[in-house]
Coordinates of C-alpha atoms in Angstrom, one line a residue:
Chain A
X1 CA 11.3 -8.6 -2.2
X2 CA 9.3 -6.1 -4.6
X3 CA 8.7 -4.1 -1.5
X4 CA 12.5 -4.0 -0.1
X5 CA 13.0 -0.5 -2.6
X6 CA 9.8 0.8 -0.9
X7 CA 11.6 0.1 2.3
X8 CA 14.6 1.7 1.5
X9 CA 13.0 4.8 0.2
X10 CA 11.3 5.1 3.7
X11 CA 14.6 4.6 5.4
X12 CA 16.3 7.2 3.1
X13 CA 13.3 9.6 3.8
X14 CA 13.3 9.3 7.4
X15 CA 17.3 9.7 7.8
X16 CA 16.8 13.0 5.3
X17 CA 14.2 14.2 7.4
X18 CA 15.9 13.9 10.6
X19 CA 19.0 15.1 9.4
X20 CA 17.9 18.5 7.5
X21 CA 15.9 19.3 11.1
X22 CA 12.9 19.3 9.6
X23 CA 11.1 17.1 12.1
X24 CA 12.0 19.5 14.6
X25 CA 9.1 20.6 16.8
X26 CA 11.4 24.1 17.1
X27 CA 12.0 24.6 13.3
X28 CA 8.5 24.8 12.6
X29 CA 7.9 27.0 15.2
X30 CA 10.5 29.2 13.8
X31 CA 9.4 28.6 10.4
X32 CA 6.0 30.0 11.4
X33 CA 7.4 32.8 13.6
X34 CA 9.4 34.2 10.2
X35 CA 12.9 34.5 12.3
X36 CA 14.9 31.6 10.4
X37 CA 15.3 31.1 6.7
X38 CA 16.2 27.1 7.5
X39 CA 12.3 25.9 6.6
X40 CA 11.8 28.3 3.6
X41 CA 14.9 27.2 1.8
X42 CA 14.1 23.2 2.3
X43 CA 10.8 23.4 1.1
X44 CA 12.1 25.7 -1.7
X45 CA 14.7 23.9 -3.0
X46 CA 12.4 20.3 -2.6
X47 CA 9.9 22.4 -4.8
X48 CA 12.6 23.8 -7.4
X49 CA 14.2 20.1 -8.1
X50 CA 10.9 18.6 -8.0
X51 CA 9.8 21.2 -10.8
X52 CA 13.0 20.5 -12.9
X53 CA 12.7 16.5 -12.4
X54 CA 9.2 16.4 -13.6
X55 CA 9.9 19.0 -16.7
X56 CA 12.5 16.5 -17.7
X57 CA 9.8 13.4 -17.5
X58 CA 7.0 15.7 -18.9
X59 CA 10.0 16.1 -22.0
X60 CA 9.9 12.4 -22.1
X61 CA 13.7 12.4 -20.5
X62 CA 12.9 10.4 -17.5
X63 CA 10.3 7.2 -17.9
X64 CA 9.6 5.0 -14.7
X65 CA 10.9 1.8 -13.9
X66 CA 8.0 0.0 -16.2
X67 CA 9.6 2.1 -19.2
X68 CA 6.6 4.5 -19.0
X69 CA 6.0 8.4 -19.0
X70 CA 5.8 9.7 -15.1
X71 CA 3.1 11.4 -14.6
X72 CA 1.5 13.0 -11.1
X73 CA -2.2 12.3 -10.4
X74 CA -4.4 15.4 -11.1
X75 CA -5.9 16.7 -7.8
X76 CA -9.8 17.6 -7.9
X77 CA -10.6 21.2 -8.6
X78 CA -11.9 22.9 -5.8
X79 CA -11.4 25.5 -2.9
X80 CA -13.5 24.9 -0.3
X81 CA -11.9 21.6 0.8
X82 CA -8.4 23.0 0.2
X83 CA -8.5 26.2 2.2
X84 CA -10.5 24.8 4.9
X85 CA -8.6 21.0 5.4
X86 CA -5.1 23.2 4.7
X87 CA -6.2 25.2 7.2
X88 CA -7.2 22.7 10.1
X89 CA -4.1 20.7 9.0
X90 CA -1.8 23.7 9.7
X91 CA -3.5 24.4 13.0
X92 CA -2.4 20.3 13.9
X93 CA 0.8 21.2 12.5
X94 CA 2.4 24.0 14.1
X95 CA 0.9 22.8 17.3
X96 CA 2.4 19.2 17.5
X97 CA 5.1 19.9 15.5
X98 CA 5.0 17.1 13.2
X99 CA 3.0 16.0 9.7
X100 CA 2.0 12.4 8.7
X101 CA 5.8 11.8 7.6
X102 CA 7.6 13.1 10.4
X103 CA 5.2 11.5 12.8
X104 CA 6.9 7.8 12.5
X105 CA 10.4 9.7 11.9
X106 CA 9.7 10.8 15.4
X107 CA 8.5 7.6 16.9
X108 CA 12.0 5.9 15.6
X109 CA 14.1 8.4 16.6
X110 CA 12.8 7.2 20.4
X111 CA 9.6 9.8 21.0
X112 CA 7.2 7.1 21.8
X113 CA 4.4 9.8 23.2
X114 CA 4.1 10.4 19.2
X115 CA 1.8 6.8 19.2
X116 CA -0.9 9.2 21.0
X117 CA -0.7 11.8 18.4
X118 CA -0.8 8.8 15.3
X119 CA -3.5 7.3 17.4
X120 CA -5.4 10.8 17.0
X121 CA -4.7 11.3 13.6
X122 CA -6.1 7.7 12.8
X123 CA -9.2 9.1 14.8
X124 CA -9.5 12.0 13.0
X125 CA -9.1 10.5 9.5
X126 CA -11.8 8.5 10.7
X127 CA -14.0 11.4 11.6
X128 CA -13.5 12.9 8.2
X129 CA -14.2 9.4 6.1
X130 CA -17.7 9.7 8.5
X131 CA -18.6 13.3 8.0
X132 CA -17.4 13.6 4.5
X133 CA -20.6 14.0 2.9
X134 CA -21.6 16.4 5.0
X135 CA -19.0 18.6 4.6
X136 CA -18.6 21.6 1.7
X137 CA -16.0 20.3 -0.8
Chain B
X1 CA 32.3 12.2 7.7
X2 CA 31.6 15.1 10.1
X3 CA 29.4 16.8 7.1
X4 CA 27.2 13.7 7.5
X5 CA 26.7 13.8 11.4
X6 CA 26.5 17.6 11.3
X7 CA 23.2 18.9 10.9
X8 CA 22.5 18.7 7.0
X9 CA 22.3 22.2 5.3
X10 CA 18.8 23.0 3.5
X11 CA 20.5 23.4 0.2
X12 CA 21.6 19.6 0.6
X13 CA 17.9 18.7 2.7
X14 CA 15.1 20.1 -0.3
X15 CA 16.9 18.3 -3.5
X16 CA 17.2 15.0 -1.0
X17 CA 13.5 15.4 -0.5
X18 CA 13.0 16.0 -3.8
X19 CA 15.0 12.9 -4.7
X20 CA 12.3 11.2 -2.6
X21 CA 9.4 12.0 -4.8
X22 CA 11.7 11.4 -8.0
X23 CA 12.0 7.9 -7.0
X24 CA 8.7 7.0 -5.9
X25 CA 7.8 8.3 -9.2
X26 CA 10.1 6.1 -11.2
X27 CA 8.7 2.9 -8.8
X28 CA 5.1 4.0 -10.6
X29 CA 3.8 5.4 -7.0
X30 CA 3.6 9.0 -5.6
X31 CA 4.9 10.6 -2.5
X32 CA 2.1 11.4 -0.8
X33 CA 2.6 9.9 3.4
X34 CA -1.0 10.6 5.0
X35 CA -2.6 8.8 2.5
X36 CA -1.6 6.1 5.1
X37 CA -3.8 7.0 7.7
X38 CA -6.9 6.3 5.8
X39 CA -5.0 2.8 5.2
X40 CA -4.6 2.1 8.2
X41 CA -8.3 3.2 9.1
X42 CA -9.2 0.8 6.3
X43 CA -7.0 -1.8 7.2
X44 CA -8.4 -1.7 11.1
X45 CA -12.0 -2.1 9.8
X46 CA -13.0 1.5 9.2
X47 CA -14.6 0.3 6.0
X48 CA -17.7 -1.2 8.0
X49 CA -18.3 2.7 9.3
X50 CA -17.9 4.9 6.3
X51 CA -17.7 4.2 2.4
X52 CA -14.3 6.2 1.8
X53 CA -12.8 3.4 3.5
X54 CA -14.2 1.0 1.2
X55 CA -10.9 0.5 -1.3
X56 CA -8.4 -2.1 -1.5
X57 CA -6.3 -1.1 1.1
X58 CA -3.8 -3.8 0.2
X59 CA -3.1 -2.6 -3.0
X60 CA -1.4 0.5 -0.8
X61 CA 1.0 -2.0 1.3
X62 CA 4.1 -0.4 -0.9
X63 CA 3.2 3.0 1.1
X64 CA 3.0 1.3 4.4
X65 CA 6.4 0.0 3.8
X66 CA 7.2 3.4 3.1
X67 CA 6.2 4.5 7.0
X68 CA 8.2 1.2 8.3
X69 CA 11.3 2.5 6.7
X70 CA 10.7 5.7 8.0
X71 CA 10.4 4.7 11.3
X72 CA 13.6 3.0 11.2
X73 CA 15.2 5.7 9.1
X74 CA 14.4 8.0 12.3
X75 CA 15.8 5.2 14.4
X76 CA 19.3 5.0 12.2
X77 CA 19.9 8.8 12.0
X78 CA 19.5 9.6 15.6
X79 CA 21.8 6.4 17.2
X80 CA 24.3 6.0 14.0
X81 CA 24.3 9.6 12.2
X82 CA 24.5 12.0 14.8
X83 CA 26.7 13.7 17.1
X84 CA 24.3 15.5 18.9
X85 CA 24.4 19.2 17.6
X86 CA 21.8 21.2 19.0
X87 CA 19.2 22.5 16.4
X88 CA 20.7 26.2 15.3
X89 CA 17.9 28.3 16.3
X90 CA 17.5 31.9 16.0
X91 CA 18.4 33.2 19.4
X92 CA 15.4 35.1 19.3
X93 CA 12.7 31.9 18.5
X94 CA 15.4 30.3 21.9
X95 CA 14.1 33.5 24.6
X96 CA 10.8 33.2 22.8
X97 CA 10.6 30.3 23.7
X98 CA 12.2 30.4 27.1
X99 CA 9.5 32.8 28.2
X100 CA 6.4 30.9 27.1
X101 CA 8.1 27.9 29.2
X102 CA 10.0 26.0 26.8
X103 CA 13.5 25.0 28.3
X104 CA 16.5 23.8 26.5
X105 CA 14.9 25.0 23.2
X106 CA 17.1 22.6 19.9
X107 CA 18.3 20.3 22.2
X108 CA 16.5 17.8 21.1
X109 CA 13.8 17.2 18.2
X110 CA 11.0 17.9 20.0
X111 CA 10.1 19.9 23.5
X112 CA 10.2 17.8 27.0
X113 CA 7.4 20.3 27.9
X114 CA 5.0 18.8 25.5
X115 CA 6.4 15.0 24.6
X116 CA 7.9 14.1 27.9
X117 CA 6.5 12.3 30.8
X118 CA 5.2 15.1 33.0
X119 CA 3.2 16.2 29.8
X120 CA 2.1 12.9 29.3
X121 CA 0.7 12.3 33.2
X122 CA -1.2 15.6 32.9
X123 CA -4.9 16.2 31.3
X124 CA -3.6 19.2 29.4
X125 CA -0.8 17.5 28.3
X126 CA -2.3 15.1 27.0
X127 CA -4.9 17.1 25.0
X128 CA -2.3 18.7 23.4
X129 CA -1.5 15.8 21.5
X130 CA -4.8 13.9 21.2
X131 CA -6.3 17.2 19.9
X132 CA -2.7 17.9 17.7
X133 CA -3.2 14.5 15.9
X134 CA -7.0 14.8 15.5
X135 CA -6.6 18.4 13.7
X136 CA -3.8 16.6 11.7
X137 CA -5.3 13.6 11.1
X138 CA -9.0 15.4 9.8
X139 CA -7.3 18.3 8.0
X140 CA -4.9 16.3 5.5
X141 CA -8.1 13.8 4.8
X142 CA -10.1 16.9 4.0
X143 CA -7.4 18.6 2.0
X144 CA -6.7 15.7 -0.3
X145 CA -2.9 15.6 1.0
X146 CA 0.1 16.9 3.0
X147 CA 2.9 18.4 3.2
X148 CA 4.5 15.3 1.1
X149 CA 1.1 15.1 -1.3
X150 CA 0.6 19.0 -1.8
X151 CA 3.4 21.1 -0.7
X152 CA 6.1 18.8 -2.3
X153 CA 4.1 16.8 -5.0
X154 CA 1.7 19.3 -5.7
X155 CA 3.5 22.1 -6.0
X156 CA 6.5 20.7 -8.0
X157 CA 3.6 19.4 -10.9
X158 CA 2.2 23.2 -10.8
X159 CA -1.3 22.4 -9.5
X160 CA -3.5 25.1 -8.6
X161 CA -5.8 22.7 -5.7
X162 CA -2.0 22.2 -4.2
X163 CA -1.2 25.9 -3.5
X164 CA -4.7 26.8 -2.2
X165 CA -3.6 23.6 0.4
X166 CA -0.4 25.2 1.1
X167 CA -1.7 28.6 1.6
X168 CA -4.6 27.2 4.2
X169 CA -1.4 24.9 5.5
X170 CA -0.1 28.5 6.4
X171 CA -3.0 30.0 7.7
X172 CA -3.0 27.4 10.4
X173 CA 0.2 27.2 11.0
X174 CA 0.5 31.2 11.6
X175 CA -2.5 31.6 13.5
X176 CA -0.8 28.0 16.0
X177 CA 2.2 29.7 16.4
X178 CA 1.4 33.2 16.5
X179 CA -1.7 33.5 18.5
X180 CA -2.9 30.0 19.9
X181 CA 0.2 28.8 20.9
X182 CA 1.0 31.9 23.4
X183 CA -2.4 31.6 25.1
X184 CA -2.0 27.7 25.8
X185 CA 1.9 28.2 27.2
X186 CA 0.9 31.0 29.1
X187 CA 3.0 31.5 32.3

């Protein structure tokens, strides 16, 4: 049962994604192309609220569900590994069409060739666990 | 009830995305979806290979339950919450797209041309996607995060490692779209 909210979240996620267009192969595209505002002002917005809801929890306004203060894990510093991963990601991106979210979105709305591109991803998430220390972080 | 099988405006889209995050927050976890991947990786035996996959994998079921509800989130809003309005596309991005071979452009969520069956029988085809998910699958390990983990997460908490992601997310993306994409659709 403690996982049925986690459940619903993913539901919740995947209708909002499918819904606002954002898993569509043809938004990014135009997102990336500059000739629709549609992209800009989701991810704009998503940032905007998501600024104002953690202001109010770093205020101490909002506590999580175990009565304590929310806080967001702190990234690494670093640039190497951001620029570079960022950049390969995008590349995967704007090609498929579809990030790790969107992927399973996808496969339920009934695009079953998305299990080749999750197998890939898998593949390549292995690749990175293997090569990670030999990469520039 | 038509606003809600309408395509949903992005004014209503990023705070609903937003509200995402908020609530994995409160449940003590963070939005962050390709963290999954090295679960999976983990969860399939991947920790024999490589010690980043050497973490209790189980203690990230809650995320995986996440992507189940996502898949049948996708399933729900396509066969219960839709009437089947084509994507409004700039007519521009529609004849773009029309000349590099891509018919019917918004009619549906992703292009026949590279997800259908003919796509899928073809070598090309094929390596579109296998090479798609690999680039997908290796960048957001390599990055730390997503477009969930970084551009969302990262972004709304004001971290600096999160808009150096975002800006290489760009980078990619342009360079795809703009100057890859046009040589591998050539007609």
């Amino acid at each position: 049962m403690k996982f049925l909210k986690f459940l619903i979240v993913g539901i919740i996620f995947g209708i909002i994604l499918v819904k606002s267009e954002a898993v569509s192969w043809y938004r990014i595209y135009e997102m990336f192309r500059f000739q629709s505002f549609h992209m800009y002002g989701i991810i704009g917005t998503a940032i905007a609220s998501g600024v104002l809801f953690l202001q109010l929890a770093k205020k101490g306004f909002i506590k999580n569900i175990h009565g304590q203060k929310i806080a967001v894990p702190k990234k690494d510093r670093g640039f190497i590994r951001y620029i570079i991963g960022g950049t390969i990601f995008g590349l995967g991106w704007a090609l498929i069409g579809a990030c790790p979210g969107p992927m399973y979105i996808l496969l339920g709305t009934g695009v079953f060739s998305m299990l080749i591109v999750i197998a890939a991803a898998l593949i390549g998430t292995f690749l990175y666990g293997i090569l990670k220390n030999k990469l520039p972080h | 009830m038509e606003s809600i099988l309408n395509p949903w405006p992005w004014y209503v889209s990023g705070p609903l995305i937003a509200l995402i995050m908020a609530l994995l927050l409160y449940f003590g976890k963070t939005f962050g979806m390709s963290s999954n991947l090295r679960t999976m990786c983990s969860a399939f035996g991947a920790d024999k290979f490589a010690d980043f996959f050497r973490f209790d994998w189980k203690a990230q079921k809650w995320n995986l339950t996440v992507v189940l509800g996502a898949i049948i989130g996708g399933y729900i809003a396509v066969n219960f919450l839709s009437n089947g309005t084509p994507t409004n596309l700039n007519t521009t991005t529609i004849s773009e797209l029309q000349n590099l071979g891509f018919k019917n452009a918004g009619t549906t969520l992703v292009p026949k041309e590279m997800y259908g069956l003919d796509a899928l029988t073809s070598v090309e085809g094929l390596l579109i996607l296998i090479i798609g998910g690999l680039l997908v699958g290796f960048g957001t390990r390599y990055a730390g995060g997503c477009t969930s983990g970084h551009a969302i997460t990262g972004l709304s908490s004001l971290q600096k490692p999160s808009l150096i992601a975002v800006i290489g997310f760009f980078i990619g993306g342009l360079v795809m779209t703009n100057f890859i994409l046009p040589i591998i659709f050539n007609p």
